[in-house]
Short mmCIF file of C-alpha atoms in Angstrom, two decimals:
data_model
loop_
_atom_site.label_atom_id
_atom_site.label_comp_id
_atom_site.label_asym_id
_atom_site.label_seq_id
_atom_site.Cartn_x
_atom_site.Cartn_y
_atom_site.Cartn_z
CA TYR A 1 57.50 15.37 67.59
CA GLN A 2 58.03 18.96 68.20
CA LEU A 3 60.13 21.66 66.70
CA GLU A 4 63.31 22.17 68.64
CA THR A 5 64.09 25.76 70.03
CA GLY A 6 66.06 27.55 67.79
CA GLU A 7 65.60 25.21 64.92
CA LYS A 8 64.88 26.75 61.58
CA PRO A 9 61.08 25.35 61.24
CA ALA A 10 61.58 24.15 57.52
CA ASP A 11 64.58 22.26 58.86
CA GLY A 12 62.57 20.64 61.61
CA ILE A 13 59.95 19.89 59.38
CA ARG A 14 61.75 17.73 57.33
CA ARG A 15 63.26 15.90 60.24
CA ILE A 16 60.29 15.48 62.18
CA VAL A 17 58.76 13.54 59.12
CA ARG A 18 62.16 11.94 58.64
CA GLU A 19 61.98 10.62 61.76
CA GLN A 20 58.54 9.51 61.59
CA LEU A 21 59.13 7.46 58.59
CA GLU A 22 62.42 6.06 59.85
CA CYS A 23 60.56 4.65 63.07
CA ALA A 24 57.37 3.14 60.51
CA LEU A 25 60.25 1.53 58.04
CA HIS A 26 61.65 0.20 61.07
CA GLU A 27 58.50 -1.33 62.87
CA ALA A 28 57.87 -3.06 59.04
CA ALA A 29 60.59 -5.23 59.72
CA ALA A 30 58.58 -7.08 62.70
CA LEU A 31 55.66 -7.57 60.54
CA GLY A 32 55.17 -11.50 60.30
CA GLY A 33 56.45 -11.95 63.63
CA PRO A 34 54.97 -11.98 67.08
CA GLY A 35 55.17 -8.09 67.49
CA GLU A 36 52.95 -7.60 64.12
CA SER A 37 49.96 -6.24 65.92
CA GLU A 38 51.67 -3.66 67.98
CA ALA A 39 54.03 -2.86 64.78
CA VAL A 40 51.09 -2.23 62.43
CA HIS A 41 49.33 -0.44 65.08
CA ARG A 42 52.45 2.04 65.52
CA ILE A 43 53.15 2.42 61.89
CA ARG A 44 49.53 3.84 61.05
CA LYS A 45 50.35 6.02 64.21
CA GLN A 46 53.47 7.28 62.38
CA ILE A 47 51.75 7.80 59.19
CA LYS A 48 48.77 9.80 61.13
CA LYS A 49 51.68 12.15 62.45
CA ILE A 50 52.92 12.48 59.16
CA ARG A 51 49.75 13.52 57.71
CA ALA A 52 49.23 15.94 60.36
CA VAL A 53 52.43 17.19 59.69
CA LEU A 54 51.45 17.94 55.94
CA ARG A 55 48.23 19.53 56.70
CA LEU A 56 49.97 22.08 59.20
CA VAL A 57 52.46 23.44 56.08
CA LYS A 58 49.61 22.76 53.21
CA LYS A 59 49.63 26.18 51.85
CA GLU A 60 53.49 26.63 51.72
CA ILE A 61 53.89 23.38 50.23
CA GLY A 62 51.92 23.80 47.37
CA ALA A 63 48.45 22.07 46.56
CA ASP A 64 49.67 19.70 44.00
CA ILE A 65 52.47 18.11 46.03
CA TYR A 66 50.31 18.38 49.23
CA ALA A 67 47.76 16.08 47.28
CA GLU A 68 50.02 13.63 45.65
CA GLU A 69 51.35 13.24 49.25
CA LYS A 70 47.94 12.89 50.97
CA ASP A 71 47.14 10.46 48.66
CA ARG A 72 50.43 8.48 48.53
CA LEU A 73 50.20 8.31 52.96
CA ARG A 74 46.41 7.23 52.68
CA ALA A 75 47.36 4.50 50.43
CA ALA A 76 50.25 3.34 52.57
CA ALA A 77 47.66 3.75 55.55
CA ARG A 78 45.17 1.47 53.58
CA GLY A 79 47.52 -0.82 53.22
CA PHE A 80 47.23 -2.12 57.32
CA SER A 81 43.83 -0.90 57.61
CA ASP A 82 42.26 -4.59 56.95
CA LEU A 83 44.48 -6.04 59.44
CA ARG A 84 44.22 -3.16 61.86
CA ASP A 85 40.47 -3.36 61.62
CA ALA A 86 40.27 -6.74 62.96
CA GLN A 87 43.00 -6.27 65.62
CA VAL A 88 40.18 -3.79 66.95
CA GLN A 89 37.70 -5.83 66.76
CA LEU A 90 39.15 -8.26 69.12
CA HIS A 91 40.39 -5.32 71.31
CA VAL A 92 36.87 -3.68 71.75
CA LEU A 93 35.01 -6.89 72.49
CA GLU A 94 37.79 -7.93 75.17
CA LYS A 95 37.53 -4.33 76.54
CA LEU A 96 33.73 -4.78 76.91
CA ARG A 97 33.98 -8.35 78.25
CA VAL A 98 35.90 -7.32 81.15
CA SER A 99 33.36 -4.21 81.62
CA THR A 100 30.55 -7.21 82.35
CA ASP A 101 33.26 -8.93 84.84
CA GLY A 102 32.41 -11.88 82.01
CA LYS A 103 34.71 -15.09 82.26
CA ALA A 104 37.20 -15.49 79.58
CA GLY A 105 34.49 -17.80 77.49
CA LEU A 106 32.22 -15.13 77.54
CA PHE A 107 31.14 -13.81 73.63
CA ALA A 108 33.64 -16.97 72.63
CA GLY A 109 31.28 -17.62 69.20
CA VAL A 110 31.83 -13.89 68.26
CA GLU A 111 36.04 -14.10 69.39
CA ALA A 112 36.06 -16.95 67.18
CA CYS A 113 34.61 -15.33 64.25
CA PHE A 114 36.73 -12.07 64.69
CA ARG A 115 39.65 -14.57 65.00
CA GLN A 116 39.31 -15.99 61.95
CA GLN A 117 38.54 -12.61 60.37
CA HIS A 118 42.27 -11.59 61.74
CA ALA A 119 43.62 -14.55 60.25
CA ALA A 120 42.13 -13.79 56.75
CA ALA A 121 43.42 -10.16 56.82
CA LYS A 122 46.66 -11.21 57.88
CA GLU A 123 46.97 -13.17 54.82
CA ALA A 124 45.31 -11.31 52.25
CA GLN A 125 46.98 -7.89 52.85
CA LYS A 126 50.68 -8.69 52.55
CA PRO A 127 50.84 -7.53 48.94
CA GLU A 128 49.44 -4.18 50.08
CA ARG A 129 51.46 -4.06 53.40
CA THR A 130 54.70 -4.60 50.95
CA GLU A 131 53.69 -1.64 48.83
CA ALA A 132 52.59 0.40 51.70
CA ILE A 133 56.11 -0.06 52.85
CA ALA A 134 57.28 0.94 49.48
CA LEU A 135 55.45 4.24 49.54
CA LEU A 136 57.04 5.26 52.71
CA GLU A 137 60.29 4.46 51.47
CA SER A 138 59.65 6.56 48.01
CA LEU A 139 58.42 9.65 50.19
CA HIS A 140 61.78 9.34 51.95
CA ASP A 141 63.41 10.47 49.25
CA ARG A 142 61.62 12.88 47.85
CA LEU A 143 61.41 14.62 51.65
CA PRO A 144 64.76 16.98 50.89
CA GLY A 145 62.48 18.08 47.65
CA TRP A 146 59.91 19.33 49.60
CA PRO A 147 59.46 23.17 49.09
CA LEU A 148 59.31 24.74 52.70
CA GLU A 149 61.54 27.71 52.24
CA ALA A 150 58.34 30.08 52.93
CA VAL A 151 57.85 27.99 56.47
CA ASN A 152 58.10 30.07 59.28
CA ARG A 153 56.55 29.99 62.92
CA LYS A 154 53.96 32.31 61.66
CA THR A 155 52.68 30.27 59.08
CA LEU A 156 52.56 27.10 60.89
CA SER A 157 50.69 28.92 63.60
CA ARG A 158 48.10 29.77 60.99
CA GLY A 159 48.06 26.03 59.92
CA PHE A 160 47.38 25.03 63.63
CA ALA A 161 44.81 27.82 63.84
CA ARG A 162 43.07 26.38 60.89
CA SER A 163 42.93 22.81 62.52
CA TYR A 164 41.58 24.26 65.82
CA ARG A 165 38.76 25.97 63.35
CA GLN A 166 38.38 22.92 61.43
CA GLY A 167 37.64 20.81 65.01
CA ARG A 168 35.30 23.75 66.72
CA ARG A 169 33.22 23.80 63.36
CA CYS A 170 32.89 19.91 63.47
CA LEU A 171 31.72 19.99 67.23
CA HIS A 172 28.87 22.36 66.13
CA HIS A 173 28.23 19.65 63.48
CA VAL A 174 27.80 17.00 66.04
CA LEU A 175 25.69 19.22 67.66
CA ASP A 176 23.57 19.79 65.15
CA HIS A 177 23.61 16.34 63.96
CA ARG A 178 24.86 13.17 65.67
CA THR A 179 25.77 10.82 63.20
CA ALA A 180 28.60 8.39 63.17
CA GLU A 181 30.34 10.23 60.56
CA ASN A 182 30.51 13.89 62.25
CA PHE A 183 32.06 12.27 65.42
CA HIS A 184 34.25 10.42 63.06
CA SER A 185 35.10 14.15 61.24
CA TRP A 186 35.21 15.91 64.63
CA ARG A 187 37.96 13.35 66.10
CA ARG A 188 40.16 13.35 62.93
CA HIS A 189 40.43 17.44 62.98
CA THR A 190 40.56 16.66 67.42
CA LYS A 191 43.45 14.69 66.63
CA ASP A 192 45.07 17.12 64.19
CA VAL A 193 44.90 19.87 67.09
CA TRP A 194 46.51 17.17 69.67
CA TYR A 195 49.25 16.70 67.07
CA HIS A 196 49.59 20.46 66.16
CA ALA A 197 49.78 21.68 69.64
CA ARG A 198 53.03 18.92 70.36
CA LEU A 199 54.36 20.13 67.11
CA LEU A 200 54.31 23.73 68.13
CA ARG A 201 55.10 23.15 71.89
CA GLU A 202 58.35 25.37 71.90
CA LEU A 203 56.68 28.35 71.52
CA GLN A 204 54.59 28.23 74.71
CA PRO A 205 55.42 24.98 76.24
CA GLU A 206 53.18 25.40 79.17
CA VAL A 207 49.95 26.39 77.40
CA LEU A 208 51.10 24.27 73.98
CA GLY A 209 51.33 21.56 76.74
CA GLU A 210 48.13 21.65 78.53
CA ILE A 211 46.38 21.43 75.06
CA ALA A 212 47.76 18.63 73.82
CA ALA A 213 47.49 17.05 76.94
CA MET A 214 43.19 18.00 76.74
CA ALA A 215 42.93 16.98 72.73
CA ASP A 216 44.83 14.32 73.50
CA THR A 217 41.98 13.38 76.48
CA LEU A 218 39.03 13.82 73.95
CA ASP A 219 40.81 12.43 71.01
CA GLY A 220 41.08 8.90 73.38
CA TYR A 221 36.94 8.94 73.87
CA LEU A 222 36.26 9.73 70.42
CA GLY A 223 38.60 7.03 69.34
CA ASP A 224 36.69 4.80 72.13
CA LEU A 225 33.66 5.75 70.57
CA HIS A 226 34.72 5.51 66.88
CA ASP A 227 35.85 1.69 68.02
CA LEU A 228 32.53 1.08 69.40
CA VAL A 229 30.52 1.96 66.34
CA PHE A 230 33.01 0.44 64.07
CA LEU A 231 32.34 -3.01 66.25
CA GLN A 232 28.57 -2.39 66.21
CA ASP A 233 28.55 -2.15 62.44
CA ARG A 234 30.69 -5.07 61.84
CA LEU A 235 28.64 -7.32 64.39
CA PRO A 236 25.50 -8.35 62.13
CA ALA A 237 27.96 -9.91 59.75
CA CYS A 238 29.44 -11.90 62.40
CA THR A 239 28.50 -15.82 62.28
CA ALA A 240 28.19 -16.38 65.75
CA PRO A 241 25.02 -17.10 68.12
CA GLU A 242 22.38 -14.46 68.24
CA ASN A 243 22.14 -14.03 71.44
CA GLU A 244 25.85 -12.97 71.87
CA LYS A 245 25.12 -10.36 69.62
CA THR A 246 21.92 -9.37 70.83
CA ILE A 247 24.23 -8.71 74.68
CA LEU A 248 26.93 -7.03 72.91
CA GLN A 249 24.73 -4.75 70.99
CA ARG A 250 22.84 -3.42 74.38
CA LEU A 251 26.14 -3.13 75.99
CA ILE A 252 27.97 -1.12 73.13
CA CYS A 253 24.64 1.00 72.61
CA ALA A 254 24.88 1.56 76.50
CA ARG A 255 28.55 2.49 76.59
CA ALA A 256 28.61 4.83 73.39
CA ASN A 257 25.67 6.61 75.03
CA ALA A 258 27.64 7.50 77.94
CA LEU A 259 30.92 8.63 76.15
CA ASN A 260 29.02 10.60 73.70
CA GLU A 261 27.98 12.86 76.40
CA ILE A 262 31.47 13.01 78.27
CA ALA A 263 32.79 13.68 74.49
CA LEU A 264 30.69 16.63 73.58
CA ASP A 265 30.90 18.16 77.43
CA LEU A 266 34.75 18.13 77.39
CA GLY A 267 34.78 19.16 73.82
CA ALA A 268 32.66 21.90 74.81
CA CYS A 269 34.91 23.39 77.22
CA PHE A 270 37.78 22.27 74.81
CA PHE A 271 36.71 24.64 71.74
CA ALA A 272 35.24 27.20 73.92
CA GLU A 273 37.90 29.97 72.91
CA LYS A 274 36.36 31.60 69.24
CA GLN A 275 38.44 30.92 66.54
CA GLY A 276 39.91 34.52 66.28
CA ALA A 277 40.88 34.54 69.80
CA PHE A 278 42.76 31.46 69.04
CA ARG A 279 44.49 32.62 66.15
CA ARG A 280 45.28 35.86 67.47
CA ARG A 281 47.01 34.30 70.50
CA LEU A 282 48.79 31.66 68.65
CA HIS A 283 50.45 34.86 66.75
CA ARG A 284 51.28 36.44 69.68
CA TYR A 285 53.49 33.00 70.52
CA ALA A 286 55.01 32.70 67.08
CA GLU A 287 56.23 36.51 67.49
CA SER A 288 57.52 36.58 70.97
#
């Protein structure tokens, strides 16, 4: 998931998207089998990687094509969202249970409810998954026609600078208003910084490798926070004993507060460089 030394940027972008699509379609073959949960996770991750590439070349590919492909990729991701959400609930529940040194039977009522939801989502989303796979196959067919002639290392560095600027702005929004929506938006743009640093690593391997590693760490904390908030929102509707839900709510709040502070401290360090200085530095890398 990066441009290779000496590779033409337009060729590299097509290659990377094609490889991610082929990986996603390969994973789709595991749907319905014992490895379905992992396959769904990887397919959604590969779609996110493709969307990050698309945002990197947004200016060069043109507003119309960008909007069309963005909508198709978003629709493809939705085809796996309910099943993935059900998986996240079970995963976070297990992490919270382990954090209390609790026995396997702890929160049994909540777990039973979540497993029912998982089974229902698995069955209900079958038609949507079929449609999502068709959308990915159609993108594979359209990819050779993407107008990438204007893409070069300078335009890619500008796209990377845009994602950094957006991530920095989102951090400031979070500092002003610590809402779940603002944290989620910050996470999305931080993930773009992570992916874009990986894509362009060959421009300056040591520096961009370090940026990618830091963004990955920050995204991990923000991702854990997002999953906790998601579970918290879904918990009231769960048909489980109230005492279990009350204990879980307390655990969620305590862990979320800790993650808030960790993410904000790390984010303040990561996004400390002003966006103009970051942009100029990237341009120097692209010209060298």
